[in-house]
mmCIF file with all atom_site columns, C-alpha atoms and ligand atoms in Angstrom:
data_model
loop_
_atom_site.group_PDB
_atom_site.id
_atom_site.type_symbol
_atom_site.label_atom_id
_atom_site.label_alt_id
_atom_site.label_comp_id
_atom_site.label_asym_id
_atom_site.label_entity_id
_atom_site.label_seq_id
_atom_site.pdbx_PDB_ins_code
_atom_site.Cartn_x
_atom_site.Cartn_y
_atom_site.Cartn_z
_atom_site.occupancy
_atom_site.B_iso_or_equiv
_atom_site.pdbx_formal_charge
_atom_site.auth_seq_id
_atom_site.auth_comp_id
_atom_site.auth_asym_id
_atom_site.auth_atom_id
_atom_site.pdbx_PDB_model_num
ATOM   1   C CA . UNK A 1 1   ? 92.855  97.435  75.121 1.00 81.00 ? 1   UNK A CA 1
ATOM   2   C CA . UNK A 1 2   ? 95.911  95.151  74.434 1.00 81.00 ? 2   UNK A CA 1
ATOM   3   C CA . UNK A 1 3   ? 99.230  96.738  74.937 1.00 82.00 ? 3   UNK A CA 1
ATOM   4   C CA . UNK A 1 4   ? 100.303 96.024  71.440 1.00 84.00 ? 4   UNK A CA 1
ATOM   5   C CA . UNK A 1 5   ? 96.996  97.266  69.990 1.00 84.00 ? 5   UNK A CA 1
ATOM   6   C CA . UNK A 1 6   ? 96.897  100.404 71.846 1.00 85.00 ? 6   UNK A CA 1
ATOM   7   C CA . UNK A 1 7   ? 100.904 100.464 70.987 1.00 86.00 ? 7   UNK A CA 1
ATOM   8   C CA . UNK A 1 8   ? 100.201 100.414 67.153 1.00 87.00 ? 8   UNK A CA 1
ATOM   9   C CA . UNK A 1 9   ? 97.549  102.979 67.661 1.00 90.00 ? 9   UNK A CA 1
ATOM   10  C CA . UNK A 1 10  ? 100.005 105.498 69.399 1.00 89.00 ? 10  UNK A CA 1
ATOM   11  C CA . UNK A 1 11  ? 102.490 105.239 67.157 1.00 88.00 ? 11  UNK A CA 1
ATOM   12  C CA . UNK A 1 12  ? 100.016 105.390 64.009 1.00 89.00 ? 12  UNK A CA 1
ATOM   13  C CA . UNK A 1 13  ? 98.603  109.075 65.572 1.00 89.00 ? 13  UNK A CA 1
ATOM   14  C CA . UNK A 1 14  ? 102.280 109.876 67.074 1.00 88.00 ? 14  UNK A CA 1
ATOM   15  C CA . UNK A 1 15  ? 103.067 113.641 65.801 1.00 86.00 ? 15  UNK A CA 1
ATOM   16  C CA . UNK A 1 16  ? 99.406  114.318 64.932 1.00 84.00 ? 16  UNK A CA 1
ATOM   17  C CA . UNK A 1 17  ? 98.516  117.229 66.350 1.00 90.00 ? 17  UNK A CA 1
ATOM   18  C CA . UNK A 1 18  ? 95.925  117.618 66.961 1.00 96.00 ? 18  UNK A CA 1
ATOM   19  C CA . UNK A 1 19  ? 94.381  114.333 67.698 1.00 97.00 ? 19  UNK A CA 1
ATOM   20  C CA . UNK A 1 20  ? 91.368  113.864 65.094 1.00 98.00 ? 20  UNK A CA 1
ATOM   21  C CA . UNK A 1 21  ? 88.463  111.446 66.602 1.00 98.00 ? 21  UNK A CA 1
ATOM   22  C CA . UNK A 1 22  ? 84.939  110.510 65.912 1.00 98.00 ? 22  UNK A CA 1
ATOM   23  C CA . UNK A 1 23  ? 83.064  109.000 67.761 1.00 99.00 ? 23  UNK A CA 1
ATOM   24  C CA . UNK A 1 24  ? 79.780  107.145 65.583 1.00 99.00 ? 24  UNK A CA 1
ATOM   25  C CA . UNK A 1 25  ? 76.858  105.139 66.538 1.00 98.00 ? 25  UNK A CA 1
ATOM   26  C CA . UNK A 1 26  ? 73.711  104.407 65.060 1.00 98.00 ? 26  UNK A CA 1
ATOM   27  C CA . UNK A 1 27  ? 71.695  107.571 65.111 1.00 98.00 ? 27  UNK A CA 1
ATOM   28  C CA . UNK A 1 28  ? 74.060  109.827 66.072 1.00 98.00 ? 28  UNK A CA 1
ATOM   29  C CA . UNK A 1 29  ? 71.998  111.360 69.347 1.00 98.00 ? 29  UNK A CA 1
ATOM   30  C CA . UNK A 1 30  ? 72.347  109.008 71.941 1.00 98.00 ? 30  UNK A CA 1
ATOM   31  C CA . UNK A 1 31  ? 75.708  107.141 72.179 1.00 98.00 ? 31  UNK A CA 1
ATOM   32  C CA . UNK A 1 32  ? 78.102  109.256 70.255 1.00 98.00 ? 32  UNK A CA 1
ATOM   33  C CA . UNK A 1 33  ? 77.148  112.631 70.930 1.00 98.00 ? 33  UNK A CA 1
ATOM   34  C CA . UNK A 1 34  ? 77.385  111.955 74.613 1.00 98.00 ? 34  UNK A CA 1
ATOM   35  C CA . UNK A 1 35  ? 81.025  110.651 73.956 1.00 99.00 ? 35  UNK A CA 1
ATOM   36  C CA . UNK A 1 36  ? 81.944  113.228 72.388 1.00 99.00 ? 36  UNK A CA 1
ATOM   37  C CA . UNK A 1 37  ? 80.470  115.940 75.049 1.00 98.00 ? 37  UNK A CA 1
ATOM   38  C CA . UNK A 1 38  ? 81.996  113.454 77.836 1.00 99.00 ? 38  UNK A CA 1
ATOM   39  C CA . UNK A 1 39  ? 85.244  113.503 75.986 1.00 98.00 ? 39  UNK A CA 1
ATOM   40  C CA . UNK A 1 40  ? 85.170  117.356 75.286 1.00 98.00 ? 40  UNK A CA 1
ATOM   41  C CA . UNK A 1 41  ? 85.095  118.070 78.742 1.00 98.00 ? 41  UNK A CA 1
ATOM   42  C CA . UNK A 1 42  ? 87.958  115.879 80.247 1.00 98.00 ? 42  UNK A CA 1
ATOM   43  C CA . UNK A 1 43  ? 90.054  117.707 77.504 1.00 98.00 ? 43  UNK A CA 1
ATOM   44  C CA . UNK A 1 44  ? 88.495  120.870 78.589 1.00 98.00 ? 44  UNK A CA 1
ATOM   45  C CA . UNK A 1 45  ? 89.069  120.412 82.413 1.00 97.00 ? 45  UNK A CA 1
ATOM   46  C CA . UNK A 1 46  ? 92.978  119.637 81.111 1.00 97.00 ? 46  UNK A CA 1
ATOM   47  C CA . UNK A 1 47  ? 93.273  123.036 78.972 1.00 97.00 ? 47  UNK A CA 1
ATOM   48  C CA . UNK A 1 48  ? 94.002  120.251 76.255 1.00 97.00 ? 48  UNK A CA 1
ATOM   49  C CA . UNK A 1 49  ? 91.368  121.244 73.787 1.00 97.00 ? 49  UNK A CA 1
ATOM   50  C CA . UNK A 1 50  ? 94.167  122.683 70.713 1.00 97.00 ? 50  UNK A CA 1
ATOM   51  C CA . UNK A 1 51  ? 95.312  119.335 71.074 1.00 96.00 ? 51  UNK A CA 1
ATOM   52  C CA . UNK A 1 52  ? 91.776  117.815 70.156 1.00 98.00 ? 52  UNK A CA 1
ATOM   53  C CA . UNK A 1 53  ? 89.042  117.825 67.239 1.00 98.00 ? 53  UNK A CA 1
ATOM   54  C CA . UNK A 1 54  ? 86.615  115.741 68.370 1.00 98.00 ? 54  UNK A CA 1
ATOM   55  C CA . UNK A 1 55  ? 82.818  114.915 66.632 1.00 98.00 ? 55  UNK A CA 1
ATOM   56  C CA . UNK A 1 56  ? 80.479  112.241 66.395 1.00 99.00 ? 56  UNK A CA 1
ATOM   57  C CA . UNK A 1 57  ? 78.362  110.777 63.518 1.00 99.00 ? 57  UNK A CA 1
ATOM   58  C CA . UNK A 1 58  ? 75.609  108.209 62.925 1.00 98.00 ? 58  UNK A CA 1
ATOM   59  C CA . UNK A 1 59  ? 75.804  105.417 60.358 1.00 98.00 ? 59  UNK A CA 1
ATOM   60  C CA . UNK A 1 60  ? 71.473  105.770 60.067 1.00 98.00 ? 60  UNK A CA 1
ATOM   61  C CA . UNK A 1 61  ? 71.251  109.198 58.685 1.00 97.00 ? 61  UNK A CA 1
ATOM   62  C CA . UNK A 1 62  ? 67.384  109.449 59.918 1.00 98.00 ? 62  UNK A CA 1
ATOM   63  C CA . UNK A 1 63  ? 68.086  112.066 62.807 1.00 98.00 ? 63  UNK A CA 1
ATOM   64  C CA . UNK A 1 64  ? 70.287  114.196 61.270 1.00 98.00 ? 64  UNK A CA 1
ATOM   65  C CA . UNK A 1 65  ? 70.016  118.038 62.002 1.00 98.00 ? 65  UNK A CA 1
ATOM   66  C CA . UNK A 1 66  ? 68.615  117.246 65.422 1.00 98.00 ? 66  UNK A CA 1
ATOM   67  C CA . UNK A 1 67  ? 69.774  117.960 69.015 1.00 98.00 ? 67  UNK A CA 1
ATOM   68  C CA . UNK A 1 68  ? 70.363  114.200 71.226 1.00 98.00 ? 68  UNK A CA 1
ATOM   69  C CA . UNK A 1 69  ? 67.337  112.534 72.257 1.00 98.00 ? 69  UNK A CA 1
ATOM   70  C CA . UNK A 1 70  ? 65.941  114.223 75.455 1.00 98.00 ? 70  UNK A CA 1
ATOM   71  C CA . UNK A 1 71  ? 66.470  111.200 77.604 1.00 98.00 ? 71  UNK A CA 1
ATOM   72  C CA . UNK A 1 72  ? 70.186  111.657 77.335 1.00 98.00 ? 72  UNK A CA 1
ATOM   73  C CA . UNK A 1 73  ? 70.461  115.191 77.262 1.00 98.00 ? 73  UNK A CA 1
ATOM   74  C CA . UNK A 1 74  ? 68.596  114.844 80.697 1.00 98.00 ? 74  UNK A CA 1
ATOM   75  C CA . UNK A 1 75  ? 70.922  112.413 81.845 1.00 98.00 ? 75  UNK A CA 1
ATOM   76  C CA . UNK A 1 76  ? 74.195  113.684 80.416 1.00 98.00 ? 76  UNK A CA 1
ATOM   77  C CA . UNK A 1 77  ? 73.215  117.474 82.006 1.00 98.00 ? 77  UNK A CA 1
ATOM   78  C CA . UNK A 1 78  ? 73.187  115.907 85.403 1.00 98.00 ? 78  UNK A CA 1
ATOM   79  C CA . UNK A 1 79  ? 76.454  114.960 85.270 1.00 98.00 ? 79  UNK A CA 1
ATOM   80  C CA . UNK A 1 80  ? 77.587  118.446 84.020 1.00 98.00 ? 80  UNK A CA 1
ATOM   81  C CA . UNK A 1 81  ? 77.230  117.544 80.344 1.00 98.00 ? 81  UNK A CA 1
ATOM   82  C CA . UNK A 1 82  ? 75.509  120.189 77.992 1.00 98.00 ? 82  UNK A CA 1
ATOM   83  C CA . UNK A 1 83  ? 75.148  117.909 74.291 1.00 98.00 ? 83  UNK A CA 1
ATOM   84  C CA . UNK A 1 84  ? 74.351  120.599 71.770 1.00 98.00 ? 84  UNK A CA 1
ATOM   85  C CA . UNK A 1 85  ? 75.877  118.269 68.654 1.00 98.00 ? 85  UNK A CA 1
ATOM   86  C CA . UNK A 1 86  ? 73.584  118.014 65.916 1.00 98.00 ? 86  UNK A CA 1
ATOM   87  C CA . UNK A 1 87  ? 72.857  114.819 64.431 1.00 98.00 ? 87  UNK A CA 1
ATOM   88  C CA . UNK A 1 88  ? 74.653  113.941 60.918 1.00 98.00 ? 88  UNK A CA 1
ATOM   89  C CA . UNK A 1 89  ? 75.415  111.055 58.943 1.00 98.00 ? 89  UNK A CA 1
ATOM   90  C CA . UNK A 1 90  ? 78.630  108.954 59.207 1.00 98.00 ? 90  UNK A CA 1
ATOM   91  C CA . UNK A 1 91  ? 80.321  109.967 54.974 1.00 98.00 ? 91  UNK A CA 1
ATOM   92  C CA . UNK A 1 92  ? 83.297  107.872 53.610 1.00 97.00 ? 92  UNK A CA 1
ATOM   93  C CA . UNK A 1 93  ? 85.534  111.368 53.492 1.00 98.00 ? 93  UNK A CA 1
ATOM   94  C CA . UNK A 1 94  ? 85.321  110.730 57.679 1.00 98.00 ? 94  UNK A CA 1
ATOM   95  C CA . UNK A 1 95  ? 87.708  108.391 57.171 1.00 98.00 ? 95  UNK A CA 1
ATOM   96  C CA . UNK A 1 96  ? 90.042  111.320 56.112 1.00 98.00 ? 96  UNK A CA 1
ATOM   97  C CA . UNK A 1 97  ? 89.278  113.700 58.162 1.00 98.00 ? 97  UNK A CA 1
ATOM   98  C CA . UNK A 1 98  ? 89.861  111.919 61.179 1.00 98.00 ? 98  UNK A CA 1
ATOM   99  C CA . UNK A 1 99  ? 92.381  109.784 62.660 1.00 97.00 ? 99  UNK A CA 1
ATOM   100 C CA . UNK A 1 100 ? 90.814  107.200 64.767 1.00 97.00 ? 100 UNK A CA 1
ATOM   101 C CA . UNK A 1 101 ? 86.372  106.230 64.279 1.00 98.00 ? 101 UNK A CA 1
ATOM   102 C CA . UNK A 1 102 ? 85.420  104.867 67.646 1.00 98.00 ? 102 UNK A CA 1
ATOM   103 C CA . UNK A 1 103 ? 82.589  102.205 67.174 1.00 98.00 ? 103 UNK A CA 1
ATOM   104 C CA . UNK A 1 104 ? 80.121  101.986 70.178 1.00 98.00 ? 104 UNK A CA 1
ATOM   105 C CA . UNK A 1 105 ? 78.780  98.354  69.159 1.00 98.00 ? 105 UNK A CA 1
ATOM   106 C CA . UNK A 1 106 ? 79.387  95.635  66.617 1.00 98.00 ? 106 UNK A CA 1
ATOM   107 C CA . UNK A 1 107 ? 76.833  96.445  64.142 1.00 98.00 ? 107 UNK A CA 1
ATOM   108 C CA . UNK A 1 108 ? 78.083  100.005 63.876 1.00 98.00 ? 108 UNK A CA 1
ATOM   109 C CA . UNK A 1 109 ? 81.538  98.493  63.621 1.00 98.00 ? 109 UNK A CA 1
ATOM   110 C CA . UNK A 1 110 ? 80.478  96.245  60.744 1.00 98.00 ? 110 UNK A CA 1
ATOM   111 C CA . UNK A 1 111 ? 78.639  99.164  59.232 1.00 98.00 ? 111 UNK A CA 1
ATOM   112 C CA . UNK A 1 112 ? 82.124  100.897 59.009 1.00 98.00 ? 112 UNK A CA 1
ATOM   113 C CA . UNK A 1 113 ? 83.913  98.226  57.724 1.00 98.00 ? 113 UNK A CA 1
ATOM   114 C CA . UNK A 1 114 ? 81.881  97.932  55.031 1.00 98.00 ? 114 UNK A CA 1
ATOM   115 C CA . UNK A 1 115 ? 82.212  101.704 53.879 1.00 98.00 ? 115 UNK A CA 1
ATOM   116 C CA . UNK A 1 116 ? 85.761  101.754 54.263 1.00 98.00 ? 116 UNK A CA 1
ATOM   117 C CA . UNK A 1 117 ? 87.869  102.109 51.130 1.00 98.00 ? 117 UNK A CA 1
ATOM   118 C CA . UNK A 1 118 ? 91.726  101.171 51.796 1.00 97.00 ? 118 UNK A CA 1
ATOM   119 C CA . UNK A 1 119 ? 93.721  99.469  54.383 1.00 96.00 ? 119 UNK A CA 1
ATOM   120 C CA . UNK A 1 120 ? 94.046  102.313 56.489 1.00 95.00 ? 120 UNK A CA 1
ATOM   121 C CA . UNK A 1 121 ? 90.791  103.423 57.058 1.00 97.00 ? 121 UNK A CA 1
ATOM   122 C CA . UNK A 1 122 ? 89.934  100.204 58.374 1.00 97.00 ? 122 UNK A CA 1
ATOM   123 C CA . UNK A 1 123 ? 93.120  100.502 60.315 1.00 95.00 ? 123 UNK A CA 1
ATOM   124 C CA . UNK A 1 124 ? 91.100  103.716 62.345 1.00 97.00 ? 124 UNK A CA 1
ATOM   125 C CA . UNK A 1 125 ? 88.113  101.801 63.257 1.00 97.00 ? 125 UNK A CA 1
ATOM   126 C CA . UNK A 1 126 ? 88.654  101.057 67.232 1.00 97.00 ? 126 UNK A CA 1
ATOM   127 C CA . UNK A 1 127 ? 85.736  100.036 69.480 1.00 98.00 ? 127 UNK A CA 1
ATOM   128 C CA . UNK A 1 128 ? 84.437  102.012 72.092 1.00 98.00 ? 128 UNK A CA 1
ATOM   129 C CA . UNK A 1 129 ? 84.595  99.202  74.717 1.00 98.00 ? 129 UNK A CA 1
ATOM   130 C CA . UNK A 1 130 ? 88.288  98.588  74.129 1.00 97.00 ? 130 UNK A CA 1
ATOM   131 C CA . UNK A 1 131 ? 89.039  101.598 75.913 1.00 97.00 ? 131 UNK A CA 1
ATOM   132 C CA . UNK A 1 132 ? 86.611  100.749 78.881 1.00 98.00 ? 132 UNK A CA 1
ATOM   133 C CA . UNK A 1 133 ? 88.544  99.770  82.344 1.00 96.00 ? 133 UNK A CA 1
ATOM   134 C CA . UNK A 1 134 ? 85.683  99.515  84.810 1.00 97.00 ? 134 UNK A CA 1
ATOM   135 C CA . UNK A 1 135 ? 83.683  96.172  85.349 1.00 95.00 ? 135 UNK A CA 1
ATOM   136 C CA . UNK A 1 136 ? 81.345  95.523  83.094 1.00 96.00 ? 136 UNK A CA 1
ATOM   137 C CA . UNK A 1 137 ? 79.244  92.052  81.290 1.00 96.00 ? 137 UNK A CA 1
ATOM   138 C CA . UNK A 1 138 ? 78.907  94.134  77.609 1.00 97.00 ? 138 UNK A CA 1
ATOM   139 C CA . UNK A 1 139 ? 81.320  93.691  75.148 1.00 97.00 ? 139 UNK A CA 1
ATOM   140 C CA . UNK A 1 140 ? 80.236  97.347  73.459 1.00 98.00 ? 140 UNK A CA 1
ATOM   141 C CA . UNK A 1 141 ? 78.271  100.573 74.543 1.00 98.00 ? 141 UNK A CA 1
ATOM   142 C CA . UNK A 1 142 ? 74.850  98.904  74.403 1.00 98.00 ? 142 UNK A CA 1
ATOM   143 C CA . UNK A 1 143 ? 72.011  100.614 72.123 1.00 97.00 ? 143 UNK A CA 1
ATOM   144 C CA . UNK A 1 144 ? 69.452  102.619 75.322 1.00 97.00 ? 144 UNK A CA 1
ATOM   145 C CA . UNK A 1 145 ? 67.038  103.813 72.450 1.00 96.00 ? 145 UNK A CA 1
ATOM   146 C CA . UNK A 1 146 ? 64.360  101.256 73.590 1.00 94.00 ? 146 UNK A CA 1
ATOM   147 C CA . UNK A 1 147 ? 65.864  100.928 77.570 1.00 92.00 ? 147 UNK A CA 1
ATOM   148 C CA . UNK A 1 148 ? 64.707  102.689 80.352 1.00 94.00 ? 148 UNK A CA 1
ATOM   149 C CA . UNK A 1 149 ? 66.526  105.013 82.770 1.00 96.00 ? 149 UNK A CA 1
ATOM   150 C CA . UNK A 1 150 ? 69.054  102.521 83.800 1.00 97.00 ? 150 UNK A CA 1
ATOM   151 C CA . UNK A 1 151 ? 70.253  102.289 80.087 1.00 97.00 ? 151 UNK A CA 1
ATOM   152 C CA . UNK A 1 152 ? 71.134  106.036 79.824 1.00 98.00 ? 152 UNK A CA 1
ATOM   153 C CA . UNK A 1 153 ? 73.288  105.719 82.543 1.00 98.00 ? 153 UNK A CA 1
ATOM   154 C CA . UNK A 1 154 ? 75.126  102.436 81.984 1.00 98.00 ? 154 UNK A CA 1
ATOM   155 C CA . UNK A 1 155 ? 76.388  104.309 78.609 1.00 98.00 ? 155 UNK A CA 1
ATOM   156 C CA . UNK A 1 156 ? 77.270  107.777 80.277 1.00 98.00 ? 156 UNK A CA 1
ATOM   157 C CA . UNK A 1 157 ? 79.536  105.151 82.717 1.00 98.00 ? 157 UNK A CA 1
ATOM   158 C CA . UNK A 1 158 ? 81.185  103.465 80.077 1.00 98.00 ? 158 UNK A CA 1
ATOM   159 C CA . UNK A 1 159 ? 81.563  106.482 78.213 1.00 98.00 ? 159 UNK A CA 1
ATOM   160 C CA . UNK A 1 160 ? 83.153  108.593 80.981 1.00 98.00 ? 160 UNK A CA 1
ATOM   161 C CA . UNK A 1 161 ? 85.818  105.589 81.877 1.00 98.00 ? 161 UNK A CA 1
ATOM   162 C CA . UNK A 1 162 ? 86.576  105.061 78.297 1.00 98.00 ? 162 UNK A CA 1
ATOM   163 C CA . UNK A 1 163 ? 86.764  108.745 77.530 1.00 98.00 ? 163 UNK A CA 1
ATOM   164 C CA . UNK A 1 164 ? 88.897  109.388 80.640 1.00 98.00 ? 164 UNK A CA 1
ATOM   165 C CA . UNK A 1 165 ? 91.205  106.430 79.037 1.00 97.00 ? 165 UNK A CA 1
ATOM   166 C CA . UNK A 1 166 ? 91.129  107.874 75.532 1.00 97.00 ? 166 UNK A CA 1
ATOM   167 C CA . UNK A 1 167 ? 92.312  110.692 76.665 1.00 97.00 ? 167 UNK A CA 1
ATOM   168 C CA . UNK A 1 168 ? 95.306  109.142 79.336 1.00 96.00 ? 168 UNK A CA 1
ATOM   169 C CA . UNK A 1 169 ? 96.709  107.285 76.189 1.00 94.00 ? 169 UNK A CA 1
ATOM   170 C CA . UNK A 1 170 ? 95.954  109.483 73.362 1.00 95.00 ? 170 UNK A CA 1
ATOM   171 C CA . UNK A 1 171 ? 96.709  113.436 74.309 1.00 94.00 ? 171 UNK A CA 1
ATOM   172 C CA . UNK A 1 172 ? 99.973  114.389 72.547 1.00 90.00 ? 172 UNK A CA 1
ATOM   173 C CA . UNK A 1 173 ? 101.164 115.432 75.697 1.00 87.00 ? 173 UNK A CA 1
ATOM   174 C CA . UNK A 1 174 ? 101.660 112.099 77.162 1.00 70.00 ? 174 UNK A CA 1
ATOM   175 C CA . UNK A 1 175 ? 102.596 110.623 74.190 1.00 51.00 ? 175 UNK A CA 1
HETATM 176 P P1 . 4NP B 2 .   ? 72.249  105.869 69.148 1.00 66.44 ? 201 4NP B P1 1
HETATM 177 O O1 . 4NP B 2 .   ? 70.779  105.349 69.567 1.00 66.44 ? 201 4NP B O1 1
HETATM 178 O O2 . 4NP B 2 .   ? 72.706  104.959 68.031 1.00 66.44 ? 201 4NP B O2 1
HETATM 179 O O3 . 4NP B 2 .   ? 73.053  105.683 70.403 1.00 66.44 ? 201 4NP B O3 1
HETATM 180 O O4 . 4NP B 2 .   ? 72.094  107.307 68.729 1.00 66.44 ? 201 4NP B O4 1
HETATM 181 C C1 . 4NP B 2 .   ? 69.742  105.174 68.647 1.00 66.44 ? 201 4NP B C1 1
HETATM 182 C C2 . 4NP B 2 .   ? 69.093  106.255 68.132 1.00 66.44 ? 201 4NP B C2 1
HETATM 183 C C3 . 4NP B 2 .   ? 68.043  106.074 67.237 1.00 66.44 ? 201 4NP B C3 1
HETATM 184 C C4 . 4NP B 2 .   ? 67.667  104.796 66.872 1.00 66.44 ? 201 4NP B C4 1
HETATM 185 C C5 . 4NP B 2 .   ? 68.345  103.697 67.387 1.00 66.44 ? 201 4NP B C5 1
HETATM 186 C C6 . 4NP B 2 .   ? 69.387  103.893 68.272 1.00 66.44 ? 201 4NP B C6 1
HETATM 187 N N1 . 4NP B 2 .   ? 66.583  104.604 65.974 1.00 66.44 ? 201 4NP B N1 1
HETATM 188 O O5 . 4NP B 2 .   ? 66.206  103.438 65.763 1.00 66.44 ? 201 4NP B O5 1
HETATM 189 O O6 . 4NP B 2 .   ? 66.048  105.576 65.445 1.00 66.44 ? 201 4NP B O6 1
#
């Protein structure tokens, strides 16, 4: 992310404690709930988790009440992940419950945009990929509901080095 973006972001969540994200997708059980297990953990493994309320949403509401789709429960658990969210729809009052909505593609960030009410909820939409370092040709977490094998794990790498970021810029701690 550009310094002065990720700047303005700090100092818009500076004294919130704790830090209130939400991480949404499409159907809320592939992308999203496996950012917010990946995310849960690294805060976890840093005894940071009163500093942290962390959930995920969809903006399709057609899954909700279910566990993550097996495929990425599989994959997530083999990287130590246990995803035990259960699907629910993306609702405008998200927008003040939380302080930053992490996007994981530009549809979903569109779909955001569109249900947000004042200035400063759109001022909490952020995409996903902004916080990615690592290498990578996609300019968002791309969709694996119709990929293969190879899908699941492109998103569990993008989501671990933008989760590991989130939480390097974002923990009160190091703010
Ligand atoms: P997600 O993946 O947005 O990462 O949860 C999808 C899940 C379900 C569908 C599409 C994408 N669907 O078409 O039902």
């Amino acid at each position: 992310m550009a310094n002065n973006k990720l700047d303005n972001l700090r100092v818009r969540i500076s004294g919130n404690h704790p830090v209130k994200i939400l991480f949404v997708c499409l159907g809320n059980i592939c992308r999203s709930p496996a950012a917010e297990g990946v995310l849960c953990a690294i805060v976890n493994e840093h005894n940071a988790s009163a500093n942290w309320e962390i959930d995920s949403a969809g903006t399709y509401g057609g899954h909700a009440g279910q566990l993550p789709d097996q495929r990425m429960r599989v994959h997530a658990r083999r990287r130590g992940y246990d995803l035990t969210h259960r699907a629910r729809r993306f609702r405008p009052a998200d927008f003040d419950d939380f302080d930053i909505i992490i996007a994981m593609d530009g549809s979903n960030e569109r779909d955001l945009r569109d249900m947000a009410r004042t200035t400063s909820d759109l001022d909490k939409i952020v995409p996903m990929i902004d916080f990615v370092r690592m290498a990578t040709r996609y300019d968002h977490v791309p969709d694996p509901y119709y990929e293969g094998a190879e899908g699941f794990e492109l998103v569990l790498d993008l989501l671990e080095d933008g989760c590991r970021n989130i939480f390097e810029v974002l923990d009160p701690s190091v703010q």
